[in-house]
Amino acid sequence: QSAVTLYGLIDVSVGQAQAPGAAANKGVDSGNMTTSFWGVKGSEDLGGGLSAVFALESFLRADVAAAGRFGADTFWARSAYVGLSSGAGTVTLGRNTTSLFVNTLIFNAFGDSFGFSPAIRQTFTSGNNFQVSGDTGWSDSVKYASPRFGGLTFTAHAALGEGNGGRNFGLSALYFGGPLGAGFAWQKVEKGGTTPDTTAWQLGASFNMAPVKFYAQYGTSDNKTIDNTTKVLGLGADWTIGNGKALLQWGKLSPDAGADRKTLSFGYDYLMSKRTDLYAVYMHDKLDGLSAGKSYGLGIRHRF
Amino acid sequence: QSAVTLYGLIDVSVGQAQAPGAAANKGVDSGNMTTSFWGVKGSEDLGGGLSAVFALESFLRADVAAAGRFGADTFWARSAYVGLSSGAGTVTLGRNTTSLFVNTLIFNAFGDSFGFSPAIRQTFTSGNNFQVSGDTGWSDSVKYASPRFGGLTFTAHAALGEGNGGRNFGLSALYFGGPLGAGFAWQKVEKGGTTPDTTAWQLGASFNMAPVKFYAQYGTSDNKTIDNTTKVLGLGADWTIGNGKALLQWGKLSPDAGADRKTLSFGYDYLMSKRTDLYAVYMHDKLDGLSAGKSYGLGIRHRF
Amino acid sequence: QSAVTLYGLIDVSVGQAQAPGAAANKGVDSGNMTTSFWGVKGSEDLGGGLSAVFALESFLRADVAAAGRFGADTFWARSAYVGLSSGAGTVTLGRNTTSLFVNTLIFNAFGDSFGFSPAIRQTFTSGNNFQVSGDTGWSDSVKYASPRFGGLTFTAHAALGEGNGGRNFGLSALYFGGPLGAGFAWQKVEKGGTTPDTTAWQLGASFNMAPVKFYAQYGTSDNKTIDNTTKVLGLGADWTIGNGKALLQWGKLSPDAGADRKTLSFGYDYLMSKRTDLYAVYMHDKLDGLSAGKSYGLGIRHRF
């Protein structure tokens, strides 16, 4: 018998999704604010300040009742690791979330929203030649997360190529003190025979002037495979109003070669509880030379 | 940390399955009385009579140790929804069970048995041109279930086409009072590019004269794609004997064009507890012009 | 509401895998000491010494965050059964683990290690014509496990062909008394149209002279499809040292026609707790006529 936690998040919304220059699709969608998932995790106290930790997390699409973020996604793609944690930090082996993804989601008003966050979308989904490669989690990887030194933590992350491209490396640092948050992440991706080799870095910051919190991030992704560097700038704020937050985020993606992209999202997230919120969001997504994509959603997000 | 329930049902039997005019297959089968599944569900009290609800339910085939009802089934096909519930009713978004399926299973002696219930089989699996289309659950859907008004409840259900055919709509009403139960369900299916468009309605009733309970249902499914209307009539009874029930159900499917089908099932379901039962069932399935299919099963069904 | 246990095991290691005559692959691997999995199980007391039991167990590859032991594996391939247990034994229906696999894992120093156990590898994975067929679990099967008679238990297991080859049968007996353990397993596999028909038997024994425990097993697998019989001999020991065990196992596979295989594995398994261990293992795998495969791993295994 064991102390295992079964948990997850379901996010379903009704609205419209429209890519720049494309037709609009109305429908019911899953995971626009946070990608829906379920998981199992636990830890075991081994004595002497040491503990074993593990997590298995599986994305899902509640709208079409399917596992994964897309048809060919692996079942445990969100996380699948086991490791040890102590006062000297935590080492986990398996599938580990990248620190670049964590840095991106911390320093923008829309968090880890693949549906509406300009920062997340421009860094991770803006066309094969512009985005960072290697996904938001790395398989076959070892990750180290430091303990807290004052407000400072850092991570190191490596994934082995295993005959399918080279290795991936990542480094990050994160600082929180008083109203200020700041983060830096760097990563180099060579794993995966068909994915582009990219090197990326990103600086992020937040400043809390309650009831308003400001966000900024800037970074570049250097696609070595086609020799193209892309800059991504993000600025945003959230404003606590009543039992919720007004959200505003703007982002600009500028590749050396290729069209600029400017994305603006705003909305309101009403917190029914710590675990359940309702949201209404609009996103205006402009790619130079194409008509703007206009997307919106009215949704519910529940953590269990 | 959260209050999540992990639950499910495993039904495995040994027996024979034979379609009319086809060879008999002996073997171990899963889900003949109730399709096996596991799931996770929960609710959160949001105060003021409001609560958040969710469910994720995954069919499985215990005999071959596989997920889904069939190879290409989506993982969470039984249910995948999140929503809000209050004194004004419950609204859920995602994958929701249809009320036509619920009406069919309530008003026949074999419940939701895809293996042995004439009512379920004739309504949902009797050949592509005769059955209702759109499955027993609708993806991309919003469902409303009313609170109880005396013995009356009703539902409304809509699924968006999302560029793959039109929309689905469903309406139903259910009444229970004293010995009588009665239900009506109507649905129109246009979603799904390759599935036929169908409109169906169904009336069902049950009457409890303990120890015997009688069941009747009648409905039609109008296949718009090939312009063929099918009538389905079902009559049945169960009789509480000892710690179990004798089960009897007869059904007749009559399409405008195509062969009539008459199916008779009978058996005994022994309740070892509220959660575990043993069953022995025989089904005689006759399609005009073909030799009868003779199927039977001896099985165990366990709810967890 | 029900008493369900959510459990599993995650085993991830860093090291090298090399087949005889092939290139070495360095990387992060899952399940080298015990194949990683998660599962759900439970039992219900039905009174009178009778209980209902079930289990659903799903293999996983934590390194690549995927379900199953390989891409086409079924989701619940480790176990998917329901049954009844009493003083007269336990009968389970569905997917049941074979007793030949259990006998193999009990009587060797590396247990159920598909990565490093010579016994497991030579019996279950040594090339299509040499290994036993029919996998370590049989779908569509009924298994009986006897109660304990003194130190003796036995099992009987049958899987139906269901039109895809013939039936499988298995019989086994297991004895534990004082320092001695002994087991016998026999099985005949005809199920599966494309898998070879094989008949196999195996004797195993262990003798505990604390702090050292010795293991021996011998068996043959007779491939009827190509008329080739393979003998497998295994000898091993573990030695409790400190909070762990030194492990040593040697095995020899000798087919009538085809190259002999000699495999030697040794290592140390450090028990951080009953649920968590760290291991370091080296395996030298020699197939006549090819250069030896040299594999090793440094890993962590956590049961939850």
CSV table of N, CA and C in Angstrom, one decimal, chain A residues 123 131-135 138 187 189-190 195-198 221:
chain,number,residue,atom,x,y,z
A,123,THR,N,6.9,30.9,-28.8
A,123,THR,CA,8.1,30.1,-28.5
A,123,THR,C,8.0,28.7,-28.9
A,131,GLN,N,10.1,28.2,-34.1
A,131,GLN,CA,10.0,27.8,-32.7
A,131,GLN,C,11.2,27.0,-32.2
A,132,VAL,N,11.3,26.9,-30.9
A,132,VAL,CA,12.4,26.0,-30.4
A,132,VAL,C,11.9,24.6,-30.7
A,133,SER,N,12.9,23.7,-30.8
A,133,SER,CA,12.6,22.3,-31.2
A,133,SER,C,12.7,21.5,-29.9
A,134,GLY,N,12.3,20.2,-30.0
A,134,GLY,CA,12.6,19.3,-28.9
A,134,GLY,C,11.4,19.2,-27.9
A,135,ASP,N,10.3,19.9,-28.1
A,135,ASP,CA,9.1,19.8,-27.3
A,135,ASP,C,9.3,20.4,-25.9
A,138,TRP,N,11.6,16.6,-22.4
A,138,TRP,CA,12.6,15.8,-23.0
A,138,TRP,C,12.5,14.3,-22.5
A,187,GLN,N,18.9,26.6,-23.7
A,187,GLN,CA,18.9,25.2,-24.1
A,187,GLN,C,19.4,25.0,-25.6
A,189,VAL,N,19.2,22.0,-28.5
A,189,VAL,CA,18.5,20.7,-28.9
A,189,VAL,C,19.2,20.2,-30.1
A,190,GLU,N,19.6,18.9,-30.0
A,190,GLU,CA,20.2,18.2,-31.2
A,190,GLU,C,19.6,16.8,-31.3
A,195,THR,N,13.9,16.6,-36.4
A,195,THR,CA,13.6,17.9,-35.8
A,195,THR,C,14.8,18.8,-36.0
A,196,PRO,N,14.6,20.1,-36.2
A,196,PRO,CA,15.7,21.0,-36.4
A,196,PRO,C,16.6,21.1,-35.2
A,197,ASP,N,17.9,21.3,-35.4
A,197,ASP,CA,18.8,21.7,-34.2
A,197,ASP,C,18.6,23.1,-33.9
A,198,THR,N,18.3,23.4,-32.6
A,198,THR,CA,18.1,24.8,-32.2
A,198,THR,C,18.8,25.1,-30.9
A,221,SER,N,15.7,32.1,-30.6
A,221,SER,CA,15.8,30.7,-31.0
A,221,SER,C,16.6,30.7,-32.3
